[in-house]
XYZ file of C-alpha atoms in Angstrom:
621
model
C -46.952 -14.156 -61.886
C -44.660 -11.726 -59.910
C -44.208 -13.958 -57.205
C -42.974 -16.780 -59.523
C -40.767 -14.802 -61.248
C -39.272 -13.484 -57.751
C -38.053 -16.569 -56.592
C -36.789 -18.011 -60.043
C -34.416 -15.356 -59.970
C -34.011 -15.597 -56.581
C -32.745 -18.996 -57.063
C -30.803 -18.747 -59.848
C -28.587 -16.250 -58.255
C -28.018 -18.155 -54.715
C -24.578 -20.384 -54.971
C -25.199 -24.128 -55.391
C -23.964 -25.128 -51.989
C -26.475 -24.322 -48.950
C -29.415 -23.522 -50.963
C -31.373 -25.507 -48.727
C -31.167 -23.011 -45.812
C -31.095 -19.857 -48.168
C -34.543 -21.424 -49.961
C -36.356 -21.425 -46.503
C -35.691 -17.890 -45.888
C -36.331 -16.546 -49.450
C -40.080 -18.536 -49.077
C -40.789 -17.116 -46.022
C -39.863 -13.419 -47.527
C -42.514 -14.057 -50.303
C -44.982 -14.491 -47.925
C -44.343 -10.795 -47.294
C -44.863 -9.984 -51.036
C -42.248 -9.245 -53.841
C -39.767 -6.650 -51.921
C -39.446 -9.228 -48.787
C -37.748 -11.305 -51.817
C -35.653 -8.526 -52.616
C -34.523 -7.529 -49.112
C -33.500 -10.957 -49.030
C -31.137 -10.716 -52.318
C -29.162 -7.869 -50.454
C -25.918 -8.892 -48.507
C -25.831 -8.389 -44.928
C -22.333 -6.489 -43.819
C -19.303 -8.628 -43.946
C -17.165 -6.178 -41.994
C -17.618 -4.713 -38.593
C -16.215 -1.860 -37.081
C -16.518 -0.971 -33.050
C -14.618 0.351 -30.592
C -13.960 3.605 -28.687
C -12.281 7.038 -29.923
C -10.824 9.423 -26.902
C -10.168 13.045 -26.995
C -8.380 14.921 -24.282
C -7.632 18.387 -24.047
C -5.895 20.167 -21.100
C -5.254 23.927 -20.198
C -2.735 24.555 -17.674
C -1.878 28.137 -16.095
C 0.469 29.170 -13.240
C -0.006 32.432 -11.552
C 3.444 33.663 -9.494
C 6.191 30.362 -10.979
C 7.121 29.690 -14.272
C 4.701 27.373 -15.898
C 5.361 23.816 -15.319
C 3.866 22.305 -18.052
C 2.447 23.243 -21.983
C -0.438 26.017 -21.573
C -2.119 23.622 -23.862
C -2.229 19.977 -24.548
C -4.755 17.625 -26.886
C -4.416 13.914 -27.023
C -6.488 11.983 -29.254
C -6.096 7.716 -28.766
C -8.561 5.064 -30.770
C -9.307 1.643 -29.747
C -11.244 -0.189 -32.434
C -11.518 -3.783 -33.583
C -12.675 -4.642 -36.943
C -14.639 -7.954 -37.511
C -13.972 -9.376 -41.340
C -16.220 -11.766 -42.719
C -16.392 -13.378 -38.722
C -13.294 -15.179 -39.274
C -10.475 -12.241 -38.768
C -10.426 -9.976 -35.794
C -8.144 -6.454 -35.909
C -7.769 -4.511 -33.338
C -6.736 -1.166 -34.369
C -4.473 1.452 -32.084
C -3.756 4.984 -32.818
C -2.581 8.097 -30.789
C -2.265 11.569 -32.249
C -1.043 14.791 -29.806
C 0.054 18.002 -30.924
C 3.242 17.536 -29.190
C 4.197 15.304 -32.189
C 4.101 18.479 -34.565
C 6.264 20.324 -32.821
C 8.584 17.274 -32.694
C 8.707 16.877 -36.249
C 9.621 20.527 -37.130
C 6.351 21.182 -37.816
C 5.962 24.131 -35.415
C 6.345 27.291 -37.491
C 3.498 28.484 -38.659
C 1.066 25.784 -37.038
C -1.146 27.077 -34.051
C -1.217 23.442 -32.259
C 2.113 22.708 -32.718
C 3.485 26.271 -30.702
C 1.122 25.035 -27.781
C 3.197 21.842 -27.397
C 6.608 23.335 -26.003
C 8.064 20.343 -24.851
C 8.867 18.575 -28.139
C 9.725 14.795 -27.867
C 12.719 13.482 -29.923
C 10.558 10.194 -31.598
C 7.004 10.951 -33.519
C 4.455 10.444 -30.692
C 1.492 9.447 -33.219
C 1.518 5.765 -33.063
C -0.835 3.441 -35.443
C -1.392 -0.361 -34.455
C -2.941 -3.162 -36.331
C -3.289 -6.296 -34.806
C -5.326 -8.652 -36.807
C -6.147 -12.068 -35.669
C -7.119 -15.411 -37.586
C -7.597 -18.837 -35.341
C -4.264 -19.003 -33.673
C -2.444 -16.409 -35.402
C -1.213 -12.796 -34.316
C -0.401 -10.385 -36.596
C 1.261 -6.533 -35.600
C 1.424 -4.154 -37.930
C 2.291 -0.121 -37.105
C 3.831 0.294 -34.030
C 4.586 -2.762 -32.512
C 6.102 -4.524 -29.000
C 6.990 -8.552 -28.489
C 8.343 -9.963 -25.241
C 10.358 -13.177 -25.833
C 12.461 -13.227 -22.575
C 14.200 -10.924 -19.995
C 17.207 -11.377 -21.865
C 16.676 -11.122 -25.398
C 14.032 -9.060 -26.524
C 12.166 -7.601 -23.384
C 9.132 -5.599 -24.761
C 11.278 -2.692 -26.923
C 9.005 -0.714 -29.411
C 9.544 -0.890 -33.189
C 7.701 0.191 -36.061
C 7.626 -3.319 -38.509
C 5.411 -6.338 -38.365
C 5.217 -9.055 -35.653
C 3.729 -12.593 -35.954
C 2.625 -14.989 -33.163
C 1.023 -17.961 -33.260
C -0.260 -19.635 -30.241
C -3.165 -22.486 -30.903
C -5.033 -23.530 -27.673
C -5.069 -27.019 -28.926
C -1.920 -27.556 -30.285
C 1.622 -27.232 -28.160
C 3.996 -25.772 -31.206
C 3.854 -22.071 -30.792
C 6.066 -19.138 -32.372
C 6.973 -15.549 -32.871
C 8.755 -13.247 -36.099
C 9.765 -10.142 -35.593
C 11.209 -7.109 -38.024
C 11.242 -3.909 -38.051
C 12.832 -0.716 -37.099
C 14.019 -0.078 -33.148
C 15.891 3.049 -33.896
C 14.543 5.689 -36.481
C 17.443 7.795 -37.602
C 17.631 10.978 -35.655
C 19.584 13.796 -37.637
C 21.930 16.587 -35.092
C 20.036 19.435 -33.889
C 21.945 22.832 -34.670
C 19.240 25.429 -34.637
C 18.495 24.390 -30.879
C 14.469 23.688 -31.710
C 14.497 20.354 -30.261
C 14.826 19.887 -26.269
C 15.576 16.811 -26.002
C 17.583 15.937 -28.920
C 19.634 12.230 -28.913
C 21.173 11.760 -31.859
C 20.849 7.999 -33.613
C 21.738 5.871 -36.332
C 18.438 4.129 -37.801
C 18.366 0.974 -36.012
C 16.849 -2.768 -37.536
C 15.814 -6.098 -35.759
C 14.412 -9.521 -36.368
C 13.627 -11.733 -34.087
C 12.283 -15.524 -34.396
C 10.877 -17.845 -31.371
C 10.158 -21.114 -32.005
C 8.856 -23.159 -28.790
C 6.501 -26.802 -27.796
C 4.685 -27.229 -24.584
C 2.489 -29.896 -22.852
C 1.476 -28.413 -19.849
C 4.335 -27.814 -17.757
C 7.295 -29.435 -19.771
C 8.478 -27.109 -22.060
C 11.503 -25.817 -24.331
C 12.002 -23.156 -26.257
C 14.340 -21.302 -28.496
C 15.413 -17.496 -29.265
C 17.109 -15.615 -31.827
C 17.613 -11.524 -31.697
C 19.544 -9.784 -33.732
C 19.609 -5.843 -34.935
C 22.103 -3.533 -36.287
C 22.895 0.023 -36.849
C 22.854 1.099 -40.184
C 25.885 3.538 -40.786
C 24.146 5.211 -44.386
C 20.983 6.459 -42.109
C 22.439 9.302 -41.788
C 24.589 11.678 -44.238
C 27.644 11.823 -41.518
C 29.157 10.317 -39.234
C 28.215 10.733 -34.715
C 32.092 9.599 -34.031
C 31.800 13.445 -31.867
C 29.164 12.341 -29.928
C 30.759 9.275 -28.723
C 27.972 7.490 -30.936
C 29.113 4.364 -32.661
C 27.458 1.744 -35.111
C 26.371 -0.900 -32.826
C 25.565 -4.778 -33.886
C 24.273 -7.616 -31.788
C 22.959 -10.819 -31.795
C 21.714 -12.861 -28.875
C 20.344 -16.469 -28.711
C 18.653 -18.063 -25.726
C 17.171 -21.630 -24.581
C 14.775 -22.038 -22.387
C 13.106 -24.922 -20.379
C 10.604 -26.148 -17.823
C 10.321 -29.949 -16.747
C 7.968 -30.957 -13.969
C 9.308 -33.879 -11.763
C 6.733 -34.640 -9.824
C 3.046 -33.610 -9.243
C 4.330 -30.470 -7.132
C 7.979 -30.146 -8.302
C 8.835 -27.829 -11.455
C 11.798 -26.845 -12.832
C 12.495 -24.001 -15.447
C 15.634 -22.548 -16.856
C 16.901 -20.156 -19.186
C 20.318 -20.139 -20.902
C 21.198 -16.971 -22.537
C 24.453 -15.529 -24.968
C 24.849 -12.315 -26.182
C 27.058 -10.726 -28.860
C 27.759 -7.224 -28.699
C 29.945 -5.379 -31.437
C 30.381 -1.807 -30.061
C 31.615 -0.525 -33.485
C 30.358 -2.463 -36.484
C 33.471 -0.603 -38.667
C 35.807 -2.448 -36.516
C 38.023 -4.936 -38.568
C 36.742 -8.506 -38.726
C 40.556 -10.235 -39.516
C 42.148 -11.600 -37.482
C 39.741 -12.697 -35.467
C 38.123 -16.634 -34.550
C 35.300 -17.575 -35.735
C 33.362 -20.638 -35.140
C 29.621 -21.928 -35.284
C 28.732 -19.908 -31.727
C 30.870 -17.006 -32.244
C 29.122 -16.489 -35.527
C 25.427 -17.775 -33.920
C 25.240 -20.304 -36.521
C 26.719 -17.482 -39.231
C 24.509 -14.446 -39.000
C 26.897 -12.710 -37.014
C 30.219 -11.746 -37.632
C 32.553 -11.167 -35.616
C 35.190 -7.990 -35.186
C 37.101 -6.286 -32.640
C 35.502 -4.821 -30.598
C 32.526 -8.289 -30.477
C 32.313 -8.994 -26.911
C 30.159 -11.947 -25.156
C 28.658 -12.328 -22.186
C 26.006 -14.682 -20.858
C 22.971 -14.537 -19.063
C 21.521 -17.645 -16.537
C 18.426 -18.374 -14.341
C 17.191 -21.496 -12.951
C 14.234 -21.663 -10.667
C 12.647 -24.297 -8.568
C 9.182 -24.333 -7.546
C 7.367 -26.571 -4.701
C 3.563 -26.634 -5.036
C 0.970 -27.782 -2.555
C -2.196 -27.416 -1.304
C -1.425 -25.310 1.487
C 2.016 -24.105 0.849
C 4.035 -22.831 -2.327
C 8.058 -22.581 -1.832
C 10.619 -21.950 -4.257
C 14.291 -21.316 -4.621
C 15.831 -19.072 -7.446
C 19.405 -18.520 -8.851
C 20.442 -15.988 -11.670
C 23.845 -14.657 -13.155
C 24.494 -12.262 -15.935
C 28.228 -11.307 -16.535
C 29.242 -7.671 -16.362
C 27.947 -5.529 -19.457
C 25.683 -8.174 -20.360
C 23.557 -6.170 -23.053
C 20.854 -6.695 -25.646
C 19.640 -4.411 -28.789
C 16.152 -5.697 -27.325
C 15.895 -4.214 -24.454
C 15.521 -0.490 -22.869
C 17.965 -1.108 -19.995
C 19.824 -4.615 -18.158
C 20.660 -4.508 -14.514
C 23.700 -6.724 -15.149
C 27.107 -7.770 -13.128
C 24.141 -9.321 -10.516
C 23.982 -13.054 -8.725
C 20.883 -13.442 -7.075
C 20.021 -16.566 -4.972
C 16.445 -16.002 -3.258
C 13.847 -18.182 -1.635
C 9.990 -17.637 -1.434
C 7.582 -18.552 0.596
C 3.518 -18.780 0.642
C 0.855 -20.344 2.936
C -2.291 -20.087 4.094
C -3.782 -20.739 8.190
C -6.823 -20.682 10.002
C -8.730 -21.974 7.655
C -7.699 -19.268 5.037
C -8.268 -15.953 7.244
C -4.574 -15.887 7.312
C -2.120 -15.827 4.155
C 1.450 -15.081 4.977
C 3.913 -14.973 1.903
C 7.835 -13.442 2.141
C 10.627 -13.848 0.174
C 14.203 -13.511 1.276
C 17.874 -13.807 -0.555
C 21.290 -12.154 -1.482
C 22.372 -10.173 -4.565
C 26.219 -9.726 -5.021
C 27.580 -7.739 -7.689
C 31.320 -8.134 -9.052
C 30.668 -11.073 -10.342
C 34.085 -11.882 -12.290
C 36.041 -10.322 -9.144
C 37.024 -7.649 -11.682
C 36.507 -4.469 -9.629
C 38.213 -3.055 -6.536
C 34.531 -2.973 -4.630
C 32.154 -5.829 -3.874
C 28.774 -5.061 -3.388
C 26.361 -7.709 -1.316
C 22.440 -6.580 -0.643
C 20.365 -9.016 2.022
C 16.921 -8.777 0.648
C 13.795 -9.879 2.843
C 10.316 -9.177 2.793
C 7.118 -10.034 4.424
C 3.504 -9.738 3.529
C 0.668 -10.729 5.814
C -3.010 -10.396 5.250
C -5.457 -11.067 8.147
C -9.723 -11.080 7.912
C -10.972 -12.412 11.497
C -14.167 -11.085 10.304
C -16.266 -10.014 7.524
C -15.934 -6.021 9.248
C -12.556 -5.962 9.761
C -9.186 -6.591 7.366
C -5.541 -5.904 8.843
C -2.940 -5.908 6.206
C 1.074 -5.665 6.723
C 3.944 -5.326 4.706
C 7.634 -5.026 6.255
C 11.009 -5.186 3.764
C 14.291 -4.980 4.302
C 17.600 -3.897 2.432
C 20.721 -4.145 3.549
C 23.592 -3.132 1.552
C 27.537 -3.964 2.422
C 30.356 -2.499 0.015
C 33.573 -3.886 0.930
C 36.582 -1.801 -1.070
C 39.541 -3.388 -1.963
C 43.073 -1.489 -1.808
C 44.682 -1.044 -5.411
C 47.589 -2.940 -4.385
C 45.755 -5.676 -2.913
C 48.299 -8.315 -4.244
C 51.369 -7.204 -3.660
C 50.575 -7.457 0.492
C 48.989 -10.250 2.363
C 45.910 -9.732 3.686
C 45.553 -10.959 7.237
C 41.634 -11.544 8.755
C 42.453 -8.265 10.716
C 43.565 -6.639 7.788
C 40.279 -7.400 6.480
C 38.364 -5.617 8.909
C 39.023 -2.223 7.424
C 37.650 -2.917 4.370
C 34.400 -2.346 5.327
C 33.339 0.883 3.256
C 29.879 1.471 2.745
C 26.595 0.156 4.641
C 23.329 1.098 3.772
C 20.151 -0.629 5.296
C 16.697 0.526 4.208
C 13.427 -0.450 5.946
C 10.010 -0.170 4.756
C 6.611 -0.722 6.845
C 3.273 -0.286 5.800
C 0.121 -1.418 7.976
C -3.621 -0.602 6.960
C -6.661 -1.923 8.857
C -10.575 -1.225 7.154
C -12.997 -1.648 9.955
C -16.841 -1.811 8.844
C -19.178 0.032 11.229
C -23.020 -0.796 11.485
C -25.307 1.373 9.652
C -29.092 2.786 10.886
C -30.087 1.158 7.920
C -29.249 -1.773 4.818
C -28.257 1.098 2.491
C -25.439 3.100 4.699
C -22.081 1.653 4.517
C -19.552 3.587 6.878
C -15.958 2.389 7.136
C -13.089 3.599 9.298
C -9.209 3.391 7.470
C -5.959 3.336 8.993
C -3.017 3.537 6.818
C 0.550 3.796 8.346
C 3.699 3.931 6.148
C 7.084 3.650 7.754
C 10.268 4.307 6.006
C 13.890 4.475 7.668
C 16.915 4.580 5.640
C 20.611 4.730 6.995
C 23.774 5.379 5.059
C 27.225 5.079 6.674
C 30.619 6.425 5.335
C 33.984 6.589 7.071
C 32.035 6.616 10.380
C 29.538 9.170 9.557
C 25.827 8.495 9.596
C 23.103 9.941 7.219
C 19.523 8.778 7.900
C 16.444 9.241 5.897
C 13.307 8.858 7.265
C 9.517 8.727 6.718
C 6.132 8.830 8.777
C 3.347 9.109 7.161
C -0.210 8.446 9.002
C -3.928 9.046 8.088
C -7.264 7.986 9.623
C -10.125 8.151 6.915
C -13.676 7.766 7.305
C -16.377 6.803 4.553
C -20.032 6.731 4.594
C -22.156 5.970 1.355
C -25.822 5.992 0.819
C -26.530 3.313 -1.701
C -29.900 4.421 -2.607
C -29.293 8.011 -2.324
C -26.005 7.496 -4.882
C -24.123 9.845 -2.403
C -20.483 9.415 -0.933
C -18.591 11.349 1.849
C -15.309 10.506 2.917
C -13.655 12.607 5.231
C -9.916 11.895 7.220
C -6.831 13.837 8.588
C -3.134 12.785 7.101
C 0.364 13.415 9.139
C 3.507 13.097 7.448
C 6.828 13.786 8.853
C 10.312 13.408 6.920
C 13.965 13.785 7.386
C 15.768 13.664 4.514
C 20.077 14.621 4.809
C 19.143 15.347 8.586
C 16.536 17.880 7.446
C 13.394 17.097 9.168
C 10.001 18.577 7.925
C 6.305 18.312 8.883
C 3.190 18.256 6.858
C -0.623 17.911 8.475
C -4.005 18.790 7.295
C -7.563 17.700 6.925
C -9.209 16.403 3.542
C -12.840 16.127 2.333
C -14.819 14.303 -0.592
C -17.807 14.625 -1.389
C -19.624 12.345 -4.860
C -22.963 12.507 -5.987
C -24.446 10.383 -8.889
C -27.275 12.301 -10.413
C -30.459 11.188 -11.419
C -30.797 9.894 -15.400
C -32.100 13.020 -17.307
C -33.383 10.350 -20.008
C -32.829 6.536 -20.352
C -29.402 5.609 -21.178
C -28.226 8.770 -19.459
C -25.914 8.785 -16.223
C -24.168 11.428 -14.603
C -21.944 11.556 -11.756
C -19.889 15.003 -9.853
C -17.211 14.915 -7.063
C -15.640 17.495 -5.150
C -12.565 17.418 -2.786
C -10.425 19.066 -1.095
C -6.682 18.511 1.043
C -5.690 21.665 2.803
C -2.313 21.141 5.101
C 0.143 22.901 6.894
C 3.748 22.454 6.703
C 6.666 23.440 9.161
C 10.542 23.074 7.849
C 13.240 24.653 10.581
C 16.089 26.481 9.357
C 19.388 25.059 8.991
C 21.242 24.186 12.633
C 24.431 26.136 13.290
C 26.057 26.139 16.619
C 24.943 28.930 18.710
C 22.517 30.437 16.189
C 18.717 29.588 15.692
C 18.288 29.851 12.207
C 14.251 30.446 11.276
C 12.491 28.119 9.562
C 9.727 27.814 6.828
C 5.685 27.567 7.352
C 3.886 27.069 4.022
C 0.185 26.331 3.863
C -1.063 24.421 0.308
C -5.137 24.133 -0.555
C -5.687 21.561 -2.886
C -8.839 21.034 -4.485
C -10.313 19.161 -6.990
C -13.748 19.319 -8.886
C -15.022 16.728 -11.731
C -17.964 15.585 -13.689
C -18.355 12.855 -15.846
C -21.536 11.207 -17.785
C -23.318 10.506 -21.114
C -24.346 13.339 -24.053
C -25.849 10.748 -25.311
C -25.858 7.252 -25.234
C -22.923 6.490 -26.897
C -21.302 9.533 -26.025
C -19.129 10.412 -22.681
C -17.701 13.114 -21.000
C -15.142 13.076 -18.681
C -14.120 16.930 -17.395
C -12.384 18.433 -14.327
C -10.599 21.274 -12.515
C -7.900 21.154 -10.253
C -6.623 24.301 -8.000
C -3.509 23.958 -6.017
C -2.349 27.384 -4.110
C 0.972 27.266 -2.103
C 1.509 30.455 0.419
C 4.929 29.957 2.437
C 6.339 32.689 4.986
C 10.393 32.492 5.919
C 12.719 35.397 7.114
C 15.639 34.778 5.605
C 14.334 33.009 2.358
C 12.618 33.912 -0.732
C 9.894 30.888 -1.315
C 7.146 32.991 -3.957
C 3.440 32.019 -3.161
C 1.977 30.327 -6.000
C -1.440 29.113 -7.995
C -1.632 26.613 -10.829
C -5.459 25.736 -12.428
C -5.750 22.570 -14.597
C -8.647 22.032 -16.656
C -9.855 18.714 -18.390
C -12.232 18.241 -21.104
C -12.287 14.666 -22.173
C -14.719 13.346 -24.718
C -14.935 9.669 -25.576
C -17.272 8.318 -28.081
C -18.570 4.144 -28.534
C -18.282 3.608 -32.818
C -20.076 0.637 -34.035
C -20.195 0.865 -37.503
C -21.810 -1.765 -40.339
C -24.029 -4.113 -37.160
């Protein structure tokens, strides 16, 4: 009688489509007796929560200098990803420091806030939501897109973003809005270190693009403003003025043949430096107005922004040839910072010989500034640079890596055109050279072990840097040596590490030489599991050097130098609490003693402790 009426009620309340499947189960519950049935009745979790959760806390202390950094620090950062209903996947971000209290003007009166000293100018607790449906992205929080190099280039803003990028589809897109700038009011009580005035500052942003493989095109539009009522005054005194831009960009990529593939990318930007400037007066047309969402004043001012690149691809060897040219003051809204007033025409090159133990790939090209002949100087950089990676065998592995810079600035007189300028003439103009070189070589050889579970390796790393500047006739080199030779041995079975190596370094920077050598030591052990699931691993090491500086050179008098001697040493130990909790903790000593007779240098200790916890959350599985 009980089991009867079980699964009539059972049944009633399933939904009329799949009761097929859903009968099965609920029959072989009743096998189990009347609760089976009801167990069955009872929803399983529709939402899922995992992910990590971080804490960090730091102590600093300096014995004999200033402190160099916040006697206390905590940083607490979230990873998660929530599962709803299977079909939508959110990753969730957050961060949360105490240096974002004292950055808010939250510090009097708050004990965490006073420990963060260096106050940053923007909130540092971020909060990111990023939930995904089939081919759809959404942002919410804190958010970064990258469109292009010369639109919007990764910039933070606090809005909503939107991509949508199907694997089997070629239409793809992007939206964004939101807030670049948040309005930052004038400091006058002197609280804030770092304080940068700024009108709040809003953007949107669309993308619209198709692709079939290779062959693609695609379209941008940027554009953000200042708004002036952010703030109760105006920042005319601060040489801060109401910006507005709006940039638009095509792109392309065409294959021509099988190895052959162009791309290209087409960009204009319009910049008004003061948005209060008057807007009579002034042309306006469909692409000084981008299409009218832009108007234009004053003090608008264009400037464009090219690439084209052409790429050879074979089985053996991959070539290609690039050109780019943005104008002088070519600027975005998008983007933290443009190198601009460049042309760049570079060539690359990549192979592989004997029968792959070989790869060789370099790149070399030209990069001329003044590109509208506007200035009085020219500046024109040879770039070139060489990688090779050779394996003869399975013990040994010889890497090198060589680049040069050379830099020419040629200065023309101010009344260039009112003379003729002869070839000879030209001679003289000759300003400013500057050629940097950089070499680094590093060769691993393997070295037979007694037994299957030694491992011993012996490292060579050499970095070579020489820099010379001439002016007028008067050289000023910069150079650096640094070598060490390390050796490692590891006992696989015995979870024990020792590596143990000597480092030279020797530096002349303005013609001021200097000389640093010492011995280092590490030592890792990974300990035996206390309990299943448990793991725990400790390292100690240790740099101690010696370092010789002479004093400055004046004719006929032998100035002393400087001897300093700096110990180094480093302690950490990381494992499980428990099995879905970590801990990650360390110390770090560094002691400085220098000697000089005619300079004060103070000797010197700093201690750094770590305390990291990080814990796995899986919530509703």
């Amino acid at each position: 009688m009980i089991r009867s009426f079980c699964l009539a009620a059972c049944v009633l309340a399933l939904p009329l489509r799949g009761q097929t499947q859903q009968l099965d189960s609920l029959a072989s519950q009743l096998k189990q007796g009347p609760m089976g049935a009801l167990k069955a009745l009872v929803p399983k979790p529709s939402i899922r929560l995992s992910g990590m959760i971080t804490g960090n806390h730091l102590y600093y202390h300096a014995t004999g200098i200033p402190d160099r950094n916040v006697p206390f620090n905590l940083l607490y950062t979230g990873n998660l990803t929530a599962d709803l209903f299977g079909k939508i996947k959110m990753p969730i971000a957050f961060s949360f420091s105490n240096q974002a209290l004292a950055a808010n003007g939250l510090n009097v009166g708050n004990p965490l806030a006073q420990l963060g000293a260096n106050p940053f100018r923007q909130p540092f607790n971020r909060l990111q939501l990023r939930p995904t449906y089939k081919g759809f992205t959404a942002q919410l929080g804190t958010c970064a897109l990258q469109f292009s190099p010369y639109t919007l280039a990764g910039r933070r803003y606090d809005g909503i973003g939107l991509t949508y990028k199907s694997p089997g589809k070629p239409f793809y897109a992007g939206f964004m809005l939101g807030n670049l700038q948040r309005a930052v009011q004038v400091d006058t009580t002197g609280s804030v270190r770092n304080n940068f005035p700024a009108y709040r500052q809003q953007g949107l942003g669309i993308q619209l693009g198709y692709r079939q493989q290779d062959d693609a095109i695609e379209l941008i539009y940027f554009t953000a403003s200042d708004r002036i009522n952010s703030l109760p005054y105006s920042l005319d005194e601060y040489n801060i003025l109401p910006q507005q831009n709006a940039v638009i960009s095509l792109k392309g990529s065409k294959t021509l043949t099988r190895q052959v593939l162009v791309s290209t990318e087409l960009a204009i930007s319009g910049l008004t430096n003061d948005s209060r400037a008057i807007a009579e007066g002034v042309s306006r047309n469909l692409f000084t107005t981008f299409g009218g969402t832009f108007t234009p004043r004053a003090s608008t001012d264009y400037r464009k922004a090219f690439r084209l690149e052409v790429q050879f691809r074979g089985k053996t060897l991959q070539t290609g040839l690039l050109y780019s040219r943005v104008d002088p003051n070519y600027r975005t809204l998008g983007a933290y910072y443009f190198i601009n007033d460049l042309q760049t025409l570079e060539g690359k090159a990549a192979t592989q010989l004997l029968r792959g133990k070989l790869t060789l790939n370099g790149q070399a090209g030209l990069q001329q500034d003044n590109v509208l002949n506007q200035n009085l100087k020219t500046n024109r950089r040879l770039v070139g640079s060489l990688n090779l990676s050779y394996v003869p065998t399975e013990k040994l592995n010889l890497l090198l890596s060589y680049s040069n810079f050379s830099s020419y600035s040629n200065l023309r007189p101010v009344y260039d055109y009112l003379r003729q300028v002869t070839p000879y003439n030209a001679l003289d103009t000759l300003n400013f050279r500057q050629i940097n070189q950089n070499l680094m070589l590093m060769g691993t050889l393997a070295l037979p072990g007694s037994s299957p579970d030694i491992t011993q390796n012996l490292t060579l790393n050499g970095i070579f840097q020489r820099g010379e500047d001439s002016q007028g006739g008067l050289p000023q080199r910069n150079n650096l040596t640094n070598l060490s030779l390390d050796y490692s041995y590891q006992h696989n079975r015995r979870k024990l590490q020792l590596t143990t190596g000597f480092n030279y370094s020797h530096s002349q920077f303005s013609n001021l030489p200097s000389s640093q050598w010492g011995p280092s030591l590490s030592v890792s052990k990974t300990l035996r599991p206390s309990s299943p699931g448990t793991h725990w691993k400790t390292s100690l090491s240790g740099l101690y050097t010696w370092g010789a500086m002479p004093g400055a050179s004046t004719p006929g008098v032998d100035a002393p130098g400087v001897a300093e001697q700096t110990l180094n040493a480093r302690w950490s130990l990381s494992g499980q609490l428990m099995p879905k909790l970590s801990l990650v903790s360390s110390l770090i000593f560094l002691r400085q003693q220098a000697s000089s007779p005619d300079r004060y240098r103070p000797n010197f200790s700093e201690l750094t402790a770590t305390l990291g916890l990080s814990y796995q959350l899986s919530l509703f599985k």
